[in-house]
Short mmCIF file of C-alpha atoms and ligand atoms in Angstrom, two decimals:
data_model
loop_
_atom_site.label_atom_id
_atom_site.label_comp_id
_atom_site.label_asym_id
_atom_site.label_seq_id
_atom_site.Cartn_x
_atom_site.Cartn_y
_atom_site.Cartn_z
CA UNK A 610 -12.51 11.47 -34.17
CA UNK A 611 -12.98 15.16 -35.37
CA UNK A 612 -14.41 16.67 -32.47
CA UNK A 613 -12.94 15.17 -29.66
CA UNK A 614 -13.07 16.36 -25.95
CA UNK A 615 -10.00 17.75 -25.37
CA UNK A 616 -7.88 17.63 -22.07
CA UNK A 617 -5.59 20.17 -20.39
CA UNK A 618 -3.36 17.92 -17.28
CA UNK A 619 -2.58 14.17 -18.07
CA UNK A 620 -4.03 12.02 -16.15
CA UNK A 621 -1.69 9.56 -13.81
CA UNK A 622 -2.56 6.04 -15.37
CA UNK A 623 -1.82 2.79 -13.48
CA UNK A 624 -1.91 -0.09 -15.26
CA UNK A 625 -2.26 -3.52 -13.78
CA UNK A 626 -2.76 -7.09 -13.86
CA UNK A 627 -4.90 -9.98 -15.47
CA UNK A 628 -8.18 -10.11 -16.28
CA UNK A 629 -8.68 -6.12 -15.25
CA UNK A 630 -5.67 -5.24 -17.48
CA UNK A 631 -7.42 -6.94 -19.98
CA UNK A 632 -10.50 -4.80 -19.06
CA UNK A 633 -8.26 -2.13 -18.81
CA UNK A 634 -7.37 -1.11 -22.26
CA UNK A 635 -10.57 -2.33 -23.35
CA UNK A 636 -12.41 0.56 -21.76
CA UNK A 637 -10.05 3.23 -22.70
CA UNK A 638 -10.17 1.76 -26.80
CA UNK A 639 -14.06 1.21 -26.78
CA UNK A 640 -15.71 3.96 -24.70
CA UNK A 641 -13.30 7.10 -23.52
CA UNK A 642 -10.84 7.48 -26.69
CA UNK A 643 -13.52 7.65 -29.33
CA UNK A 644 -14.34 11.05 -27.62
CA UNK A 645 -11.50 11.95 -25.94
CA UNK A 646 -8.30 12.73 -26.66
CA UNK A 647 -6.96 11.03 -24.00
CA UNK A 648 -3.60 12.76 -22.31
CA UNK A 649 -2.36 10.37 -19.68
CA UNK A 650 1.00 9.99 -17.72
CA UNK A 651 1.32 5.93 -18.02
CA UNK A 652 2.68 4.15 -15.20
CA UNK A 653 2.75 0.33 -15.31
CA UNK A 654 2.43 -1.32 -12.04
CA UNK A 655 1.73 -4.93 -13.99
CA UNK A 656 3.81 -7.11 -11.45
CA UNK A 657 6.52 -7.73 -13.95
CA UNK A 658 6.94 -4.17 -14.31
CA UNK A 659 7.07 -4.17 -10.79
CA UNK A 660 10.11 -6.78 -10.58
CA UNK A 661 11.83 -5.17 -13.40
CA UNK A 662 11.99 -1.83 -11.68
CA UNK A 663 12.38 -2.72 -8.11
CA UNK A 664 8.88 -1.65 -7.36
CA UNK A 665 10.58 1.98 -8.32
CA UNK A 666 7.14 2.62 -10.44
CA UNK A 667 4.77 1.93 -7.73
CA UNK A 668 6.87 4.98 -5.79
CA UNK A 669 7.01 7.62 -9.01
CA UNK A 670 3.26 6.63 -9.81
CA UNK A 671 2.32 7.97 -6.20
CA UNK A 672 4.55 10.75 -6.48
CA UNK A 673 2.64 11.75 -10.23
CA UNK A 674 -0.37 11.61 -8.09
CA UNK A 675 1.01 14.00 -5.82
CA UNK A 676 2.34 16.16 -8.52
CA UNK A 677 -0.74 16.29 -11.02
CA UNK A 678 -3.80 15.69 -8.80
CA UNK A 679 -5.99 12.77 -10.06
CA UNK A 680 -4.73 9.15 -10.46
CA UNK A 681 -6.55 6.21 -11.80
CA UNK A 682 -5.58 2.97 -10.78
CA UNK A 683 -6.20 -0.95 -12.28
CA UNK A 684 -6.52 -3.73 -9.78
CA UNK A 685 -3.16 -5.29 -9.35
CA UNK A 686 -1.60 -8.56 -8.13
CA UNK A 687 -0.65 -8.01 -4.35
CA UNK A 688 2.25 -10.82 -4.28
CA UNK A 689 1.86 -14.08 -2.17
CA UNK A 690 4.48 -17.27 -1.80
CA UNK A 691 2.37 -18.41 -4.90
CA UNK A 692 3.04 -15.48 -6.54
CA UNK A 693 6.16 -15.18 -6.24
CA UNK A 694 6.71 -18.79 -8.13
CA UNK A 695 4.19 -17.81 -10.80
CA UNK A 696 6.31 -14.59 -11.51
CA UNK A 697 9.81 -15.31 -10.30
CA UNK A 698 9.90 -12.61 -8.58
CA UNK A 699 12.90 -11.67 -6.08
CA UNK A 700 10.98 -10.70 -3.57
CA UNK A 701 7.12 -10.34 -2.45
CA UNK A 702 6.73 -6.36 -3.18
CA UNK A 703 4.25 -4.91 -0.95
CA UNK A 704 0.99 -4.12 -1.96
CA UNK A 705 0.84 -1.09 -4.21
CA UNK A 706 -2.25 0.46 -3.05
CA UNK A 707 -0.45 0.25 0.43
CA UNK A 708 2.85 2.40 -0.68
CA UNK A 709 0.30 5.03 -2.61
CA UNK A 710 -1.61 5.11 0.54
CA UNK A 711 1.44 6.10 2.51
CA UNK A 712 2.96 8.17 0.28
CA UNK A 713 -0.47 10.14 -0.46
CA UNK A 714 -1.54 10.15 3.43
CA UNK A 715 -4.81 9.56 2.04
CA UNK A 716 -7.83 7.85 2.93
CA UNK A 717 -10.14 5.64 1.17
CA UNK A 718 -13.52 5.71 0.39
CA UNK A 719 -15.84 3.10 -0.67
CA UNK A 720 -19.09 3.51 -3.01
CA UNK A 721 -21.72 1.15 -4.62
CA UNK A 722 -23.16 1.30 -7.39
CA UNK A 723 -27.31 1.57 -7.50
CA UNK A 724 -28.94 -0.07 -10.25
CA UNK A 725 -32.83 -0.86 -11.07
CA UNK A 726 -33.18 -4.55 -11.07
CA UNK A 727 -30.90 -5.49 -8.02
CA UNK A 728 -32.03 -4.52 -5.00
CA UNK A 729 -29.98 -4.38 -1.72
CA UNK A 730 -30.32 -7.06 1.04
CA UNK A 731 -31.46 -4.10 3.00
CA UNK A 732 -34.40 -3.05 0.60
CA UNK A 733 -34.48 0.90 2.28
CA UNK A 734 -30.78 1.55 1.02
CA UNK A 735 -31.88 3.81 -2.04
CA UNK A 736 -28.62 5.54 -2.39
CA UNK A 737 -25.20 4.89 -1.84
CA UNK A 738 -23.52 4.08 1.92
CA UNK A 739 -19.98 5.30 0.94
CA UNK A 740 -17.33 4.09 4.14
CA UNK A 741 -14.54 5.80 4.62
CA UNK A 742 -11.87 3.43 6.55
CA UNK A 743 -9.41 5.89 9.00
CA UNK A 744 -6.14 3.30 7.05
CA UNK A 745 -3.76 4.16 9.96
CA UNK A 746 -2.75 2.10 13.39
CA UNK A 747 -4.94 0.49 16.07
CA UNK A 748 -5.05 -3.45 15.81
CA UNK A 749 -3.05 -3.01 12.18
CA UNK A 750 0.19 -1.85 13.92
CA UNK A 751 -0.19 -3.95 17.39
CA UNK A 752 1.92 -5.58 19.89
CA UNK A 753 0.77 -8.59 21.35
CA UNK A 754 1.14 -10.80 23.92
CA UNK A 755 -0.01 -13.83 25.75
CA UNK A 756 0.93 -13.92 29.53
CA UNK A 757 1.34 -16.56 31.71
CA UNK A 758 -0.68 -17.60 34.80
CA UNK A 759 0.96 -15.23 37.72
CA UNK A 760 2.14 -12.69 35.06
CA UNK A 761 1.63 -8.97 35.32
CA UNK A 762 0.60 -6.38 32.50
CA UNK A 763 1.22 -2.65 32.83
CA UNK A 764 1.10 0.34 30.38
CA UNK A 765 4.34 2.38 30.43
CA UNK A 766 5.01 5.69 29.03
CA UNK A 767 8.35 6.89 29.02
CA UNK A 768 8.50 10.53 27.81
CA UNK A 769 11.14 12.53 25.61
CA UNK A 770 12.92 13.47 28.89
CA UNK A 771 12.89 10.01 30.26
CA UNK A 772 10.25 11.01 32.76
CA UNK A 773 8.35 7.31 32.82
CA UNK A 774 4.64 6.78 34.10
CA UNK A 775 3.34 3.10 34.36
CA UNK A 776 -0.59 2.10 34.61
CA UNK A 777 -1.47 -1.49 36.15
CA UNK A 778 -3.66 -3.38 32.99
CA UNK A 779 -3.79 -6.71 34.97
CA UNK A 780 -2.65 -9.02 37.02
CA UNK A 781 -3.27 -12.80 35.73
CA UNK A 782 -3.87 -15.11 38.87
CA UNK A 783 -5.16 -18.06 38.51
CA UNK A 784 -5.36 -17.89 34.77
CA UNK A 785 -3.45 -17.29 31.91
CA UNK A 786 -4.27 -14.84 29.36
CA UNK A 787 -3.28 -12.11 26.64
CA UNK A 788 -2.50 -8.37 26.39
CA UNK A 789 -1.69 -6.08 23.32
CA UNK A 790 -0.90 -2.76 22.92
CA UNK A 791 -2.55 -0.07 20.03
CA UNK A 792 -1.93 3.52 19.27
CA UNK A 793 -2.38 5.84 17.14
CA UNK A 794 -1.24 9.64 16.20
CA UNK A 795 -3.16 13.22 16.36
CA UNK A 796 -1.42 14.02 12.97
CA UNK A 797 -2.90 10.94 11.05
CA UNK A 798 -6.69 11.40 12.88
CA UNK A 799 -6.37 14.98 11.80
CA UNK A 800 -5.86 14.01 8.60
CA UNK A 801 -8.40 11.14 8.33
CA UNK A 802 -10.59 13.97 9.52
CA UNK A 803 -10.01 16.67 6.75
CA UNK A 804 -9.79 13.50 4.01
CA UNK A 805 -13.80 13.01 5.24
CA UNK A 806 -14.55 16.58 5.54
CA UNK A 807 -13.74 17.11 1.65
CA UNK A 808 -14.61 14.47 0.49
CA UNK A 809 -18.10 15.12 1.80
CA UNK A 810 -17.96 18.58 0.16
CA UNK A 811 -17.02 17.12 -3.26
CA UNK A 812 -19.77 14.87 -3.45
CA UNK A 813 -22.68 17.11 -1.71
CA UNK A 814 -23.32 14.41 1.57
CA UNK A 815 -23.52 14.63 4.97
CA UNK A 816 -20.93 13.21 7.54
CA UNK A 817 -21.24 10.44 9.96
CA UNK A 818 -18.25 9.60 12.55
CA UNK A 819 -18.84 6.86 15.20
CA UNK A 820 -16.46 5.71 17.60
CA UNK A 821 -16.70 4.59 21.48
CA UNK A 822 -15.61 7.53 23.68
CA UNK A 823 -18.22 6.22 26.57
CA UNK A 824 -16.01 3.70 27.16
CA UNK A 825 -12.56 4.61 26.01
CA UNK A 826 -12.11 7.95 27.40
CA UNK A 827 -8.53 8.82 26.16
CA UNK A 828 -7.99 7.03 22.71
CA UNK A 829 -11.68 6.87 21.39
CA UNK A 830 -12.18 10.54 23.19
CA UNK A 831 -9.44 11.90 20.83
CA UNK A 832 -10.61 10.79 17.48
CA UNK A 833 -14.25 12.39 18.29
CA UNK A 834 -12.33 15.83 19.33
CA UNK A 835 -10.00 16.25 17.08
CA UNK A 836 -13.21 15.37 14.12
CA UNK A 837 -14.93 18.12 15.85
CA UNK A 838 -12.02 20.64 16.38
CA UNK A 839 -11.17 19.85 12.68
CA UNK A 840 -14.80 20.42 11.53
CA UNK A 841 -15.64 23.85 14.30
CA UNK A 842 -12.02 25.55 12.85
CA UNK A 843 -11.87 24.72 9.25
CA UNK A 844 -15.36 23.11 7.74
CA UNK A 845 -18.50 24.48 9.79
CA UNK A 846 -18.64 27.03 7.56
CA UNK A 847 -18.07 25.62 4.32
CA UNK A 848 -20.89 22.77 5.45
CA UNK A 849 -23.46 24.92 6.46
CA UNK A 850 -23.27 27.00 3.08
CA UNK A 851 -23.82 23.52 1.05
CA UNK A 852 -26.23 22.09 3.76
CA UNK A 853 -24.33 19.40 5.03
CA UNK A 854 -24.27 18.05 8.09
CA UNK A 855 -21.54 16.43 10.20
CA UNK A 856 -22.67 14.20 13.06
CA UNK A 857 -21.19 12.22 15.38
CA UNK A 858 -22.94 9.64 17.99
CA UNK A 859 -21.70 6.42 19.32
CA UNK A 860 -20.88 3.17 17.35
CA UNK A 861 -24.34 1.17 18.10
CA UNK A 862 -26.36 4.27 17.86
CA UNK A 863 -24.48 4.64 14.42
CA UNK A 864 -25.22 1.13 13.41
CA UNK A 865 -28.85 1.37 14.22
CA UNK A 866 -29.28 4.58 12.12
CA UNK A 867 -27.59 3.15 9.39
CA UNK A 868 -29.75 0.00 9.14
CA UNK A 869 -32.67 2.50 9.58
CA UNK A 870 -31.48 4.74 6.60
CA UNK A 871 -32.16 5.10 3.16
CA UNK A 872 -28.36 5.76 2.75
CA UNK A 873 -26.92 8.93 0.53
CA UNK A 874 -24.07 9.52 3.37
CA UNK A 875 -20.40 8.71 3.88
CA UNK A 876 -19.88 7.04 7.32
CA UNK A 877 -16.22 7.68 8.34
CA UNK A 878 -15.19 4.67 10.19
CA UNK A 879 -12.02 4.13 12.73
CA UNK A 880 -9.81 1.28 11.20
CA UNK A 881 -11.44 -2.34 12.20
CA UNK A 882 -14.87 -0.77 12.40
CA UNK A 883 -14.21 0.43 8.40
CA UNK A 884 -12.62 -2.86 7.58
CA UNK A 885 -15.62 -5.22 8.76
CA UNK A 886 -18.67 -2.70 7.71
CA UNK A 887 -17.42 -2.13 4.12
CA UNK A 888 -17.41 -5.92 3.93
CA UNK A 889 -20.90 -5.67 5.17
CA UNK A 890 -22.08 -2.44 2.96
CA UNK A 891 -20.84 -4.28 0.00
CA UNK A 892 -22.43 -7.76 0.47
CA UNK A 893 -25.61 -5.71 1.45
CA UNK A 894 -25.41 -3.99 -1.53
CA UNK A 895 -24.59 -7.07 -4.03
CA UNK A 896 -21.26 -7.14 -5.64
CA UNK A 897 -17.64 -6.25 -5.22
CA UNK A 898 -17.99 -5.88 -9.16
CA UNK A 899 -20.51 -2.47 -8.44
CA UNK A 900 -18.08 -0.60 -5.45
CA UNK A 901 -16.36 2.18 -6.22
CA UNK A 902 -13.19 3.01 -4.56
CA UNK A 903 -11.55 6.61 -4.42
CA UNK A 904 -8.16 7.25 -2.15
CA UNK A 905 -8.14 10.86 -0.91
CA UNK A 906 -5.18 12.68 0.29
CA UNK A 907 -5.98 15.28 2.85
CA UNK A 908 -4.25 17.93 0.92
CA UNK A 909 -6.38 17.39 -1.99
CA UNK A 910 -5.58 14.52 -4.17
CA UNK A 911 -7.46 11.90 -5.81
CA UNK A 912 -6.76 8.30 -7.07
CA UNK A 913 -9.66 5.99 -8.42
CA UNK A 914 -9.77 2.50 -8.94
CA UNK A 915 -12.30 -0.50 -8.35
CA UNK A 916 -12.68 -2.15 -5.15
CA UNK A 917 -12.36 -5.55 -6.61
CA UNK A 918 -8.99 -7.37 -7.55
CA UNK A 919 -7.76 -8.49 -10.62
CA UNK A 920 -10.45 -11.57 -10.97
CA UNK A 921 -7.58 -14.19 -11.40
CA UNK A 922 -10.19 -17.17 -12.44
CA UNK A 923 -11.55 -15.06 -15.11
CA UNK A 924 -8.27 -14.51 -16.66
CA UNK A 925 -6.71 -17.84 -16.52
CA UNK A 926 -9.94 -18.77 -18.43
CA UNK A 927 -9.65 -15.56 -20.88
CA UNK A 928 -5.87 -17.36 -21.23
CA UNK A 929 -7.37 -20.14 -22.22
CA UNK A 930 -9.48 -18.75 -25.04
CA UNK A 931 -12.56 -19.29 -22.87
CA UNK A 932 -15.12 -16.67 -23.19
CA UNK A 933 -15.47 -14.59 -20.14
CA UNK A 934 -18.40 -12.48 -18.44
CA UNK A 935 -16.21 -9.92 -16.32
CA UNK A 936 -18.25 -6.72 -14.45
CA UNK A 937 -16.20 -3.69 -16.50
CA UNK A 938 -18.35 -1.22 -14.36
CA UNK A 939 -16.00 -0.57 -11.30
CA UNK A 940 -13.38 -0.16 -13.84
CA UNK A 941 -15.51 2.08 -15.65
CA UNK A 942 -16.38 3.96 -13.09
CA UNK A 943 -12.65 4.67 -11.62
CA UNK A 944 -12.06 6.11 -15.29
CA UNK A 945 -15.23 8.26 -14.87
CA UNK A 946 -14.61 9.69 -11.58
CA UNK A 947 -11.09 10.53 -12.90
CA UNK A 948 -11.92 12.17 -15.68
CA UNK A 949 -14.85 13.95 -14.07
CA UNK A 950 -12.23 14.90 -11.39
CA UNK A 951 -9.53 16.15 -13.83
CA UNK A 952 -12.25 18.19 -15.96
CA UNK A 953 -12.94 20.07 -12.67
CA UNK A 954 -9.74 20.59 -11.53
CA UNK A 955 -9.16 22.18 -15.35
CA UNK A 956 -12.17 23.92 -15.74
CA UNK A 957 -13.19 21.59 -18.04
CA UNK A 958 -16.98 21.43 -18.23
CA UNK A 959 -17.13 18.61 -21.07
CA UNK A 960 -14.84 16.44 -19.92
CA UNK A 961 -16.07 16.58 -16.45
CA UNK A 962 -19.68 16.26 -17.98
CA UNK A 963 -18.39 12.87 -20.45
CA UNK A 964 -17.34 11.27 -16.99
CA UNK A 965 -20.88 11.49 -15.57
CA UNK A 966 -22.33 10.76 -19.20
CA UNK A 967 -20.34 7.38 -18.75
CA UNK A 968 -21.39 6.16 -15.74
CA UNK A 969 -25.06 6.73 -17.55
CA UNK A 970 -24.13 4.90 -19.80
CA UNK A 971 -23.27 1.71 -17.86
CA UNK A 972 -26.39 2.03 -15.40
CA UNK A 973 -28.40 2.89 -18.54
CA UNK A 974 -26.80 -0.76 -20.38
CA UNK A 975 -27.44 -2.63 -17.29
CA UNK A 976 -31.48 -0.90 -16.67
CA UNK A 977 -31.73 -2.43 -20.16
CA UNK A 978 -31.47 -5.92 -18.70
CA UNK A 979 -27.36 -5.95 -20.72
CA UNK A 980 -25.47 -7.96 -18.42
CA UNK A 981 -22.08 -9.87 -17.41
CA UNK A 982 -22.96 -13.06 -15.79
CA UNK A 983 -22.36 -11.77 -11.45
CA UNK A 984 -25.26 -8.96 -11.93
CA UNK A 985 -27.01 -11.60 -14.20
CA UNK A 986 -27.46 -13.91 -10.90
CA UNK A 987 -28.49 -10.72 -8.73
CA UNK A 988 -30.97 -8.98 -10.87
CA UNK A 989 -35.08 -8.84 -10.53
CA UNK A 990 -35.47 -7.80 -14.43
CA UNK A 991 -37.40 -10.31 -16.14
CA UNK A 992 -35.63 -9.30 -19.55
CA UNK A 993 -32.31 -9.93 -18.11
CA UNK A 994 -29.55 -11.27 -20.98
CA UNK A 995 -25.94 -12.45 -20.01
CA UNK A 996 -23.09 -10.90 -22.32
CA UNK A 997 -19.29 -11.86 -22.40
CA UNK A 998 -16.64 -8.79 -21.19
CA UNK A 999 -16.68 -7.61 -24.86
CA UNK A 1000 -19.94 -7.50 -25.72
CA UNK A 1001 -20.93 -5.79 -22.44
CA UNK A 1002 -18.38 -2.85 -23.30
CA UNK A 1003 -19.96 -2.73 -26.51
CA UNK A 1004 -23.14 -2.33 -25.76
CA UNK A 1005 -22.32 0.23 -23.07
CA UNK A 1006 -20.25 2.22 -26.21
CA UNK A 1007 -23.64 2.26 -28.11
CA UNK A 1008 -25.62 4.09 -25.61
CA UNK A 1009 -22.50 6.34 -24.53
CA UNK A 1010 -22.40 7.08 -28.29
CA UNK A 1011 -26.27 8.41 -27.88
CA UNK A 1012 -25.57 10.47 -25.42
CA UNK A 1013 -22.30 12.05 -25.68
P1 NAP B 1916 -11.06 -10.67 -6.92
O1 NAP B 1916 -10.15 -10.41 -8.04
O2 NAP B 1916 -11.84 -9.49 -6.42
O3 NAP B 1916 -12.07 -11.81 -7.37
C1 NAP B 1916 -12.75 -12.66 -6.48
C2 NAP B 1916 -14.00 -13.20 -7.14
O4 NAP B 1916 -15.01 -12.20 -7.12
C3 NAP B 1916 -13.85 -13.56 -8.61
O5 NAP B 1916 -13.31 -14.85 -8.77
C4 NAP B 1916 -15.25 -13.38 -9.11
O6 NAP B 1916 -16.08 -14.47 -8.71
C5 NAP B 1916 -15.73 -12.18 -8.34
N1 NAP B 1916 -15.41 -10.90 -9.02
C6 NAP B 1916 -14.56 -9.92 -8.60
N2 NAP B 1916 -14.55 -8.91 -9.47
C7 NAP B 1916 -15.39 -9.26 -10.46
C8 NAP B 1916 -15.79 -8.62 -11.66
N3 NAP B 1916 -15.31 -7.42 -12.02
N4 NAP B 1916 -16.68 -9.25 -12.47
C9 NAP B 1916 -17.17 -10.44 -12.14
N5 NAP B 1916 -16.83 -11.11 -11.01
C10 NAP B 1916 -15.95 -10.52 -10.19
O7 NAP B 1916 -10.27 -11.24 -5.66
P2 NAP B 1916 -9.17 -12.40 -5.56
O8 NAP B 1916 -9.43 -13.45 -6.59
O9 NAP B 1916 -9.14 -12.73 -4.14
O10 NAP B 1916 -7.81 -11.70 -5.91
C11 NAP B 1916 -7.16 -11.77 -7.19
C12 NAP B 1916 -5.95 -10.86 -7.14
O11 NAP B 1916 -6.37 -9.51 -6.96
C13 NAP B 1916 -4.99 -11.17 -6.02
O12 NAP B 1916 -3.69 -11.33 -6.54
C14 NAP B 1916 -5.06 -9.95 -5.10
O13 NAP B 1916 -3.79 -9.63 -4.58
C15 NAP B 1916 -5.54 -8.87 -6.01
N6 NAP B 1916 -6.34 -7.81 -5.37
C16 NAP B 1916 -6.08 -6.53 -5.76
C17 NAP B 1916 -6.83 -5.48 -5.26
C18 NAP B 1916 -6.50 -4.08 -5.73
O14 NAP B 1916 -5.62 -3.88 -6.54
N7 NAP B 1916 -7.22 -3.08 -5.27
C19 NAP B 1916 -7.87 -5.72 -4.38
C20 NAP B 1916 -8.15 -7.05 -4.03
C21 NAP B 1916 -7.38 -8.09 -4.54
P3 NAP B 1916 -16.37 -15.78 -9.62
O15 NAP B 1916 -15.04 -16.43 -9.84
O16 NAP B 1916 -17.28 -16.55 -8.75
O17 NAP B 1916 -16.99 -15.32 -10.90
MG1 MG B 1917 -12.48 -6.46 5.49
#
């Protein structure tokens, strides 16, 4: 432990629940504090924690964030009715990664992992689609209704002086039917848009924003403006010296170049079109298990954390003294990117440099046909071995060891 890297800012830590708590301290004992000494600012947002506090810690945990920089979150237990039993909890707290959202303004963005061996359903994805999902309004904060045969729909707008304008939407006859009403604000889209902008900066890739402004003139029309009045007043510059590109064409001709590419962008999506394509970039790609998930604030902020959840099966079976074979590598990687992050922000070369080394280090474990039991079922190699949790970190410790 002699010659440890050293840090300058703690990191925020959020701890979490079941199997990826487990996971969790695993990863910090086996692979980052045998070469760093680790500084963190420890937040536990296990859901008993959670109850105890009145979900105070989820609040001061996004307010650390905001204070120190870089985050790095563990899956935790969103609460449901069956929750709530398991845990006796007073109430059903609200899903962490939704208050740190809010409180950070930030938006997400969503990564897979590339290794030899498993190759995407779309064979000509060679590097990374990374969505970024605008987490704000449309279909998420509706108002619905059905209407009755006969019924009448219009759009009203009443103004801050009370002066009202109404637009006919329809008039049901002979048929019932259903009408709902969307909006969203030119202060989140702005933000969405500078999220996208750096994010692309920090991680040297173009920028692709879709939407469908043919046919929705006014609320589809403002997101592609205010991307390009954002990117024309504040980024053009700053893109053209890295060699980045921002684009923006329509939703189909989006989807058809993305099917057509060999990937290596980030593809900023409005909120259902982000919701349903990262479901389909991730199955494309193989596993929840290999995505990457990093929450951006527009200001400049970063929290990591897997996109996967806290693999409740795995855990009850851990419980039970059952071996396990749980994917560490999204975990790994949140820890990686944070670190890496932190080292940056600090000016710290070797820290930033031991995050990429670990990341190595898993692809490298995993190349060498090491695997937990999800990547076992997806991979080509014909050497392929299935490890437990523990033995997987291990073996990723030995080559991070080489290397480091
Ligand atoms: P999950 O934890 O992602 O697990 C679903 C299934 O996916 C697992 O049963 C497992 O399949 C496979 N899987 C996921 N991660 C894996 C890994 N690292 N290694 C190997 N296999 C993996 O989703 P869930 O079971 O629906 O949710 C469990 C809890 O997580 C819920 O309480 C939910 O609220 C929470 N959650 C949290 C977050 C977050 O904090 N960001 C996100 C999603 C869900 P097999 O059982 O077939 O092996
Ligand atoms: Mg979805």
């Amino acid at each position: 432990m002699g010659n440890r890297i050293e840090m300058k800012t703690p990191l925020v830590e959020m701890d979490g629940d079941e199997m990826t708590r487990v996971i969790w301290a695993k990863v910090k004992e086996l692979l980052i504090e045998p070469h760093v000494a680790l500084k963190t600012e420890y937040y536990d947002l296990g859901l008993k924690n959670r109850e105890d506090t009145g979900d105070r810690v989820t609040t001061e945990a996004a307010e650390a964030i905001r204070r120190r920089g870089v985050g790095v979150k563990c899956a935790t237990i969103t609460p449901n009715a069956e929750r709530v039993k398991e845990y006796g909890l007073t109430t059903m707290w609200k899903s962490p990664n939704g208050t740190i959202r809010a409180i950070l303004d930030g938006t997400v963005f969503r990564a897979p992992i590339l290794v030899k061996g498993i190759v995407p359903y779309i064979p000509t994805w060679t590097k990374p689609i990374t969505i970024a999902r605008h987490a704000y309004g449309d279909i998420y904060r509706n108002t619905e209704m059905d209407v009755p045969a006969g019924g009448k729909v219009e759009l009203v707008r009443t103004e801050a002086d009370g002066t009202k304008t109404a637009l006919p939407i329809h008039a049901f006859e002979g048929t019932s039917g259903i009408v709902q009403g969307i909006h969203n604000t030119d202060v989140s889209i702005r933000s969405f848009a500078r999220s996208c902008m750096n994010f692309a900066l920090d991680t040297k890739q173009d920028l692709w924003f879709a939407a469908k402004d043919t046919i929705s003139k006014t609320y589809d029309r403002r997101f592609r403006d205010i991307f390009e009045t954002v990117y024309t007043e504040e980024y053009e510059r700053k893109f053209s010296e890295s060699g980045l590109e921002f684009f923006y064409t329509l939703i189909d001709d989006a989807i058809a170049r993305v099917i057509r590419s060999n990937g290596g962008y980030i593809w900023a999506c409005k909120n259902y079109d982000g919701d349903v394509m990262s479901d389909m970039v991730a199955t494309a790609y193989g596993s929840l298990a290999m995505m990457t998930s990093a929450l951006v604030s527009p200001d400049g902020c970063y929290e990591y954390e897997a996109a996967h959840g806290t693999v409740q099966k795995h855990y009850y079976k851990y419980l039970n003294g059952e071996p396990t074979s749980t994917n560490a590598v999204a975990t790994l990687y949140a820890w990686a990117g944070a670190l890496r992050k932190r080292g940056e922000m600090d000016g710290l070369a070797r820290l930033a440099d031991f995050g990429a080394k670990m990341e190595l280090a898993a692809v490298k474990t995993i190349e060498d046909g090491v695997m937990t039991g999800d990547l076992f079922a997806l991979s080509d190699l014909p050497n392929k071995e299935r490890v437990d949790t523990e033995t997987f970190l291990l073996e990723i410790g030995q080559r991070l060891g080489d290397i480091v």
